[in-house]
Short mmCIF file of C-alpha atoms and ligand atoms in Angstrom, two decimals:
data_model
loop_
_atom_site.label_atom_id
_atom_site.label_comp_id
_atom_site.label_asym_id
_atom_site.label_seq_id
_atom_site.Cartn_x
_atom_site.Cartn_y
_atom_site.Cartn_z
CA MET A 1 15.14 20.11 -46.93
CA SER A 2 14.14 23.86 -47.84
CA LYS A 3 14.14 26.50 -45.24
CA ARG A 4 10.99 27.12 -46.53
CA ILE A 5 9.50 23.35 -46.38
CA ILE A 6 10.98 23.30 -42.63
CA ALA A 7 9.30 26.21 -41.13
CA ALA A 8 5.87 24.95 -43.41
CA LEU A 9 6.25 21.56 -41.57
CA CYS A 10 7.30 23.44 -38.09
CA LEU A 11 3.80 25.55 -38.39
CA LEU A 12 1.96 22.08 -39.35
CA CYS A 13 3.20 20.60 -36.24
CA LEU A 14 2.52 23.58 -33.99
CA LEU A 15 -1.15 23.81 -35.90
CA LEU A 16 -1.73 20.03 -34.89
CA SER A 17 -0.42 19.92 -30.96
CA GLY A 18 -2.50 23.31 -31.03
CA CYS A 19 -5.60 21.62 -31.80
CA GLY A 20 -4.80 18.28 -29.51
CA LYS A 21 -4.57 20.75 -26.74
CA GLU A 22 -7.80 22.76 -27.38
CA THR A 23 -10.13 19.40 -27.71
CA GLY A 24 -8.18 16.02 -25.73
CA PRO A 25 -7.62 15.24 -22.67
CA ALA A 26 -3.94 14.57 -21.85
CA SER A 27 -3.71 11.61 -19.27
CA GLY A 28 -0.80 10.80 -17.15
CA THR A 29 0.30 7.52 -15.27
CA PHE A 30 2.53 7.68 -11.90
CA PHE A 31 3.46 5.57 -9.23
CA ALA A 32 3.61 7.37 -6.06
CA MET A 33 2.47 6.81 -2.39
CA ASN A 34 2.64 2.96 -2.81
CA THR A 35 0.45 3.12 -5.75
CA VAL A 36 -0.66 3.66 -9.28
CA ILE A 37 -2.21 7.26 -10.11
CA ASN A 38 -3.83 7.69 -13.18
CA LEU A 39 -5.13 11.49 -13.98
CA THR A 40 -6.87 12.36 -16.98
CA ILE A 41 -7.48 16.07 -17.68
CA TYR A 42 -9.67 17.99 -19.96
CA PRO A 43 -8.21 21.53 -21.19
CA THR A 44 -10.39 24.36 -19.89
CA LYS A 45 -10.63 27.88 -22.03
CA ASN A 46 -8.73 29.99 -19.84
CA GLY A 47 -6.09 27.91 -17.96
CA ALA A 48 -2.82 26.35 -18.01
CA THR A 49 -2.96 23.33 -20.65
CA PRO A 50 -3.73 20.05 -19.32
CA GLU A 51 0.31 18.66 -20.16
CA GLU A 52 1.74 21.56 -18.03
CA VAL A 53 -0.68 20.54 -14.99
CA LEU A 54 0.02 17.12 -15.42
CA THR A 55 4.07 17.83 -14.96
CA GLU A 56 3.05 19.98 -12.06
CA ALA A 57 0.66 17.02 -10.28
CA GLU A 58 3.73 14.67 -10.47
CA THR A 59 6.04 17.41 -8.96
CA LEU A 60 3.09 17.78 -6.14
CA LEU A 61 2.85 14.13 -6.05
CA GLY A 62 6.40 13.66 -4.93
CA THR A 63 6.34 16.24 -2.78
CA LEU A 64 3.11 14.83 -0.66
CA GLU A 65 5.06 11.47 -0.85
CA LYS A 66 7.97 12.50 0.93
CA ASN A 67 5.78 14.97 3.45
CA LEU A 68 3.35 11.86 4.35
CA SER A 69 5.60 8.80 4.07
CA VAL A 70 6.15 6.47 7.13
CA THR A 71 8.23 4.00 4.90
CA ASP A 72 10.82 5.93 3.45
CA PRO A 73 13.46 6.59 6.33
CA GLU A 74 14.50 9.48 5.18
CA ALA A 75 10.93 11.09 5.55
CA PRO A 76 9.98 13.56 8.60
CA LEU A 77 7.76 11.37 9.78
CA SER A 78 10.07 8.58 10.45
CA ALA A 79 12.14 10.83 11.90
CA VAL A 80 9.17 11.59 14.55
CA ASN A 81 8.63 7.62 14.72
CA ARG A 82 12.14 6.76 15.59
CA ASP A 83 12.84 9.80 18.03
CA GLY A 84 9.53 10.27 19.63
CA TRP A 85 9.22 14.02 18.48
CA GLY A 86 10.80 15.73 15.46
CA THR A 87 10.17 19.17 13.73
CA VAL A 88 7.80 18.38 10.21
CA PRO A 89 6.84 20.73 6.99
CA ILE A 90 4.05 22.51 8.28
CA GLU A 91 1.95 20.43 5.54
CA THR A 92 2.74 17.35 7.65
CA GLY A 93 1.62 18.87 10.95
CA GLU A 94 -1.97 19.66 9.32
CA VAL A 95 -2.44 16.82 7.98
CA ALA A 96 -1.60 14.70 11.15
CA ALA A 97 -3.84 17.35 13.30
CA GLU A 98 -6.67 16.58 10.85
CA ALA A 99 -6.16 13.21 11.01
CA LEU A 100 -5.95 13.00 14.71
CA ARG A 101 -9.51 15.29 14.57
CA LEU A 102 -10.87 12.32 12.28
CA CYS A 103 -10.09 9.35 15.00
CA ASP A 104 -11.55 11.60 17.31
CA TRP A 105 -14.88 11.96 15.35
CA THR A 106 -14.84 8.46 14.62
CA GLY A 107 -14.47 7.62 17.99
CA GLY A 108 -10.75 5.66 17.78
CA ALA A 109 -12.08 3.04 15.05
CA LEU A 110 -9.54 5.21 12.99
CA ASP A 111 -6.19 5.46 14.87
CA VAL A 112 -3.23 6.96 13.07
CA THR A 113 -0.77 5.61 16.22
CA LEU A 114 -1.11 2.17 15.08
CA TYR A 115 1.46 1.87 13.42
CA PRO A 116 3.72 -0.53 15.78
CA VAL A 117 0.77 -2.87 15.32
CA SER A 118 0.76 -2.36 11.55
CA LEU A 119 4.38 -3.15 11.25
CA ALA A 120 4.23 -6.63 13.72
CA TRP A 121 1.67 -8.14 11.24
CA GLY A 122 4.44 -6.83 8.10
CA PHE A 123 2.26 -5.09 6.39
CA THR A 124 4.38 -2.03 5.19
CA THR A 125 7.55 -4.18 5.12
CA GLU A 126 6.03 -7.15 3.32
CA ASN A 127 7.50 -9.66 6.20
CA HIS A 128 4.00 -11.13 6.94
CA ARG A 129 3.56 -12.90 10.26
CA VAL A 130 0.40 -13.64 12.51
CA PRO A 131 1.97 -12.02 15.96
CA PRO A 132 1.04 -13.77 19.15
CA ARG A 133 -1.56 -12.36 21.18
CA GLU A 134 0.86 -10.87 23.96
CA GLU A 135 2.44 -9.30 21.63
CA LEU A 136 -0.31 -7.22 20.33
CA ASP A 137 -1.47 -6.63 24.04
CA ALA A 138 1.88 -5.08 24.75
CA LEU A 139 1.84 -3.22 21.12
CA LEU A 140 -1.50 -1.85 22.19
CA GLU A 141 -0.53 -0.29 25.12
CA HIS A 142 1.19 2.39 23.03
CA VAL A 143 -1.57 3.12 20.48
CA ASP A 144 -3.85 6.16 21.56
CA TYR A 145 -4.25 8.73 18.85
CA ARG A 146 -5.26 11.26 22.18
CA ARG A 147 -1.59 10.88 23.35
CA ALA A 148 0.04 12.22 20.14
CA ALA A 149 0.52 16.29 20.04
CA VAL A 150 0.95 18.27 17.21
CA ALA A 151 2.10 22.27 17.70
CA PHE A 152 2.49 24.86 15.15
CA LEU A 153 5.07 26.86 13.95
CA PRO A 154 3.59 29.48 11.56
CA GLU A 155 6.29 31.66 11.13
CA GLU A 156 8.67 28.99 10.32
CA GLN A 157 6.41 26.73 8.47
CA THR A 158 7.06 24.12 10.32
CA ALA A 159 5.20 21.90 12.95
CA GLU A 160 6.54 19.95 15.70
CA ILE A 161 5.12 16.08 16.50
CA SER A 162 5.43 14.59 19.57
CA LEU A 163 4.41 11.03 20.74
CA PRO A 164 4.56 8.94 23.67
CA ASP A 165 7.45 6.59 24.46
CA GLY A 166 6.79 3.52 21.72
CA MET A 167 4.26 5.18 19.64
CA GLU A 168 4.32 5.91 16.03
CA MET A 169 2.09 7.42 13.27
CA ASP A 170 0.87 6.43 10.27
CA LEU A 171 -1.22 8.64 7.78
CA GLY A 172 -1.41 5.91 5.32
CA ALA A 173 -5.40 5.79 6.10
CA VAL A 174 -5.62 9.11 4.73
CA ALA A 175 -2.72 10.56 2.69
CA LYS A 176 -4.65 9.34 -0.78
CA GLY A 177 -7.54 11.16 0.28
CA TYR A 178 -5.52 13.83 1.47
CA ALA A 179 -3.38 13.98 -2.06
CA GLY A 180 -6.94 14.11 -4.03
CA ASN A 181 -7.64 17.38 -2.19
CA ARG A 182 -4.16 18.72 -2.96
CA LEU A 183 -4.62 17.92 -7.02
CA ARG A 184 -7.96 19.15 -7.00
CA ALA A 185 -6.63 22.57 -5.51
CA LEU A 186 -3.82 22.26 -8.02
CA LEU A 187 -5.91 22.23 -11.08
CA LEU A 188 -8.68 24.53 -9.89
CA GLU A 189 -5.86 27.40 -9.25
CA ARG A 190 -4.23 26.56 -12.83
CA MET A 191 -7.24 25.91 -15.19
CA GLY A 192 -10.20 27.41 -13.60
CA GLU A 193 -13.35 26.61 -12.39
CA ASP A 194 -14.69 25.01 -15.30
CA LEU A 195 -13.01 21.91 -14.87
CA HIS A 196 -13.57 17.79 -16.29
CA ALA A 197 -11.30 15.90 -15.12
CA LEU A 198 -10.82 12.15 -13.35
CA LEU A 199 -7.97 11.83 -10.70
CA ASP A 200 -7.59 7.90 -10.22
CA LEU A 201 -5.13 7.57 -6.91
CA GLY A 202 -4.99 3.47 -6.65
CA GLY A 203 -8.77 2.93 -6.76
CA ASN A 204 -9.61 6.88 -4.59
CA VAL A 205 -11.23 8.94 -7.48
CA VAL A 206 -11.86 12.19 -7.29
CA ALA A 207 -14.41 13.44 -10.45
CA LEU A 208 -14.15 17.21 -11.29
CA GLY A 209 -16.97 18.62 -12.85
CA GLY A 210 -18.71 15.86 -15.16
CA ARG A 211 -17.11 14.19 -18.52
CA PRO A 212 -16.99 16.99 -21.42
CA ASP A 213 -20.46 16.09 -22.94
CA GLY A 214 -22.14 16.89 -19.49
CA ASP A 215 -22.85 13.37 -18.61
CA PRO A 216 -21.47 12.35 -15.00
CA TRP A 217 -18.22 10.68 -14.94
CA ARG A 218 -18.89 6.47 -14.64
CA VAL A 219 -16.90 5.21 -11.65
CA GLY A 220 -16.13 1.34 -11.36
CA ILE A 221 -16.86 -0.14 -7.75
CA ARG A 222 -14.46 -3.16 -7.28
CA ASP A 223 -16.33 -5.99 -6.52
CA PRO A 224 -14.36 -7.22 -3.40
CA GLU A 225 -15.17 -10.50 -4.45
CA ASN A 226 -13.80 -11.12 -7.73
CA THR A 227 -11.12 -7.83 -7.62
CA ASP A 228 -10.86 -8.21 -11.59
CA GLY A 229 -14.58 -7.52 -11.59
CA LEU A 230 -17.09 -4.36 -11.11
CA LEU A 231 -19.51 -4.77 -8.59
CA GLY A 232 -21.32 -1.59 -9.77
CA VAL A 233 -20.87 1.96 -11.70
CA LEU A 234 -21.48 5.15 -9.87
CA GLY A 235 -22.24 8.22 -11.98
CA ALA A 236 -20.22 10.83 -10.16
CA TYR A 237 -20.67 14.59 -10.99
CA ASP A 238 -18.18 16.83 -8.57
CA ALA A 239 -17.26 13.79 -6.30
CA ALA A 240 -14.82 12.17 -4.07
CA VAL A 241 -15.32 8.33 -4.41
CA ILE A 242 -12.92 6.18 -1.76
CA THR A 243 -12.81 2.84 -0.90
CA SER A 244 -11.12 0.52 1.71
CA GLY A 245 -11.28 -2.98 1.17
CA GLY A 246 -9.77 -6.09 2.90
CA TYR A 247 -9.09 -7.39 -0.85
CA GLU A 248 -6.61 -4.38 -1.13
CA ARG A 249 -3.13 -5.76 0.98
CA TYR A 250 -3.56 -9.00 2.63
CA PHE A 251 -1.58 -12.41 3.34
CA GLU A 252 -2.90 -16.04 3.99
CA GLU A 253 -1.60 -18.37 6.36
CA ASN A 254 -3.20 -21.66 6.94
CA GLY A 255 -6.23 -21.35 5.15
CA VAL A 256 -7.16 -17.56 6.87
CA ARG A 257 -6.80 -14.48 5.56
CA TYR A 258 -5.05 -11.00 7.09
CA TRP A 259 -5.55 -7.81 5.71
CA HIS A 260 -4.33 -4.24 6.31
CA ILE A 261 -7.23 -2.49 7.98
CA LEU A 262 -6.92 -3.37 12.07
CA ASP A 263 -9.24 -2.55 14.40
CA PRO A 264 -7.47 -0.71 17.45
CA ALA A 265 -9.39 -2.30 19.87
CA THR A 266 -8.01 -5.68 19.55
CA GLY A 267 -4.73 -4.93 16.62
CA GLU A 268 -6.05 -7.47 14.34
CA PRO A 269 -7.52 -7.30 11.34
CA ALA A 270 -10.93 -5.56 11.37
CA ARG A 271 -13.60 -8.58 10.96
CA SER A 272 -16.41 -6.21 11.18
CA GLY A 273 -18.48 -8.16 8.64
CA LEU A 274 -17.98 -5.65 5.79
CA LYS A 275 -15.47 -6.86 2.99
CA SER A 276 -15.36 -3.01 1.61
CA VAL A 277 -16.67 0.29 2.43
CA THR A 278 -17.35 3.10 -0.65
CA VAL A 279 -17.73 6.62 0.90
CA VAL A 280 -18.72 9.38 -1.34
CA GLY A 281 -18.51 13.22 -0.65
CA SER A 282 -17.53 16.50 -1.49
CA PRO A 283 -14.35 16.40 -3.85
CA ALA A 284 -13.23 18.78 -1.38
CA ASP A 285 -13.40 16.10 1.75
CA GLY A 286 -11.17 13.73 0.07
CA MET A 287 -9.67 13.19 3.11
CA THR A 288 -12.57 13.22 5.21
CA CYS A 289 -13.87 10.14 2.99
CA ASP A 290 -10.38 8.52 2.94
CA ALA A 291 -10.42 8.03 7.04
CA LEU A 292 -14.40 7.45 7.07
CA SER A 293 -13.83 4.34 4.31
CA THR A 294 -11.44 2.90 6.67
CA ALA A 295 -13.08 4.13 10.27
CA LEU A 296 -16.39 2.45 8.86
CA PHE A 297 -14.83 -0.70 7.73
CA VAL A 298 -13.38 -1.29 11.49
CA MET A 299 -17.26 -0.47 12.45
CA GLY A 300 -18.96 -2.94 10.54
CA LEU A 301 -22.52 -2.30 8.85
CA GLU A 302 -24.54 -1.41 11.95
CA LYS A 303 -22.55 1.39 13.20
CA ALA A 304 -21.59 2.43 9.97
CA ALA A 305 -25.13 3.20 9.35
CA GLU A 306 -25.67 4.73 12.81
CA PHE A 307 -22.28 6.65 11.84
CA TRP A 308 -24.43 7.81 8.48
CA ARG A 309 -27.33 9.12 10.28
CA ASP A 310 -25.79 10.94 12.59
CA ASN A 311 -23.76 13.03 10.26
CA THR A 312 -24.12 14.44 7.21
CA GLY A 313 -22.25 15.04 3.66
CA PHE A 314 -21.51 11.52 2.53
CA GLU A 315 -23.25 8.39 1.34
CA LEU A 316 -22.13 5.18 1.39
CA ILE A 317 -21.29 2.07 -0.56
CA LEU A 318 -20.99 -1.06 1.97
CA VAL A 319 -20.44 -4.70 0.57
CA SER A 320 -21.15 -7.58 3.62
CA ASP A 321 -19.27 -10.67 4.07
CA ASP A 322 -22.23 -12.57 2.40
CA GLY A 323 -21.78 -10.40 -0.67
CA GLY A 324 -25.13 -8.38 0.04
CA VAL A 325 -24.52 -4.86 -0.83
CA THR A 326 -26.25 -1.89 1.33
CA ILE A 327 -26.36 1.96 -0.24
CA THR A 328 -27.55 5.14 1.35
CA GLU A 329 -30.06 7.17 0.01
CA GLY A 330 -28.25 9.36 -1.97
CA LEU A 331 -26.84 7.29 -4.48
CA ARG A 332 -30.44 5.41 -5.02
CA ASP A 333 -30.25 7.06 -8.35
CA SER A 334 -26.60 7.45 -9.34
CA PHE A 335 -25.34 3.53 -8.33
CA SER A 336 -26.47 0.61 -10.41
CA LEU A 337 -25.26 -2.45 -9.24
CA SER A 338 -23.42 -4.93 -12.29
CA SER A 339 -25.90 -8.37 -12.95
CA GLY A 340 -25.29 -10.99 -10.59
CA HIS A 341 -25.46 -9.22 -7.39
CA GLY A 342 -29.18 -8.79 -6.58
CA GLU A 343 -30.42 -5.80 -5.45
CA ALA A 344 -29.20 -3.11 -2.84
CA THR A 345 -30.55 -2.53 0.43
CA VAL A 346 -31.28 1.02 0.56
CA LEU A 347 -30.76 3.23 3.42
CA GLU A 348 -32.76 5.90 4.74
CA ARG A 349 -32.75 8.62 7.07
CA GLN A 350 -36.06 8.16 8.54
P1 AMP B 1 -7.14 2.77 3.71
O1 AMP B 1 -6.58 1.83 2.65
O2 AMP B 1 -7.37 3.98 3.35
O3 AMP B 1 -8.42 2.18 4.17
O4 AMP B 1 -6.10 2.63 4.62
C1 AMP B 1 -5.90 1.25 4.84
C2 AMP B 1 -4.03 1.95 5.75
O5 AMP B 1 -4.31 2.71 6.90
C3 AMP B 1 -3.79 0.68 6.34
O6 AMP B 1 -2.35 0.03 4.85
C4 AMP B 1 -2.42 0.87 7.16
O7 AMP B 1 -1.27 1.51 6.92
C5 AMP B 1 -3.74 2.29 8.23
N1 AMP B 1 -4.59 1.88 9.00
C6 AMP B 1 -5.04 -0.07 8.95
N2 AMP B 1 -6.48 0.33 10.20
C7 AMP B 1 -6.02 1.54 10.44
C8 AMP B 1 -7.02 2.14 11.37
N3 AMP B 1 -7.95 1.50 12.02
N4 AMP B 1 -6.84 3.25 11.72
C9 AMP B 1 -5.53 3.91 11.05
N5 AMP B 1 -5.26 3.65 9.88
C10 AMP B 1 -5.35 2.69 9.50
MG1 MG B 2 -9.10 5.37 4.02
#
């Protein structure tokens, strides 16, 4: 082939790939933090390309996985859990400190020191079993987020976490929400403000901006009864949409289903009358929404409604054991139930 033809072909490739970058989105699927992560990013006028940002996002997710994991024996939090004390990257300390604050805010419905109890049920190891009551009572003696402490050493960019004897910390209830916050910050920094992106971290969704045509993103909310189906669709523009459900991780024994969201009061799977809780909030508050989805699942419908009335900045979709759906008034116009689910009850602030 002549040099001229090769040059012409190269130019054509360059033009075609250039066109792609200007008009089309880039998508990436990664497995990190024990979940499948799907990112769809549209190009912006004056920023890094979606392809570049996807590569950076994958690197970031790898770092976050390490900094927040409890299952990886090499992770800093694993050392803290083994020794009761340890120096961790400042990020691990910041997430732990914020998580402890969220435990307090939810009156202990969220308790990130439940890990020994989760381990006894085998939820992280897949060695599922129903621990006897005495075993749970003994383990619960060590569960109390108020006794965990985080101290910061900003000059070294590290933190120290200390836990009393027998206590272990697990940031699983907030890690994906935090990861969403960090991915959003990466996109803002590298691509500018005019973002159109959908970040899906295993069902924890962050919608940035709307779709490029100006419509909101359409985020499907899973039906906890039939997880292949949709409960409904939420129109989301700049929002975090975070769901906790008993269907996400569970095992069955003698016809009873045991799921991974535990009630810190009993050490048993939370049976509060709710099957799933979706929290919708600002995309900058993904970690808070993640903490709330877990905590409100533990609280149940009435306490969750009370908590929502006492606080601002988030809306809810709650599915009860009988299939009834309750939404808060801020979602009245943006959430539509799929057919066959009847009408949602709308909670008002009064
Ligand atoms: P999520 O999917 O966000 O609801 O988080 C569930 C994960 O958080 C579980 O897999 C456990 O690792 C952990 N967990 C379960 N129950 C609680 C709880 N009550 N408080 C804090 N973490 C919990
Ligand atoms: Mg959560």
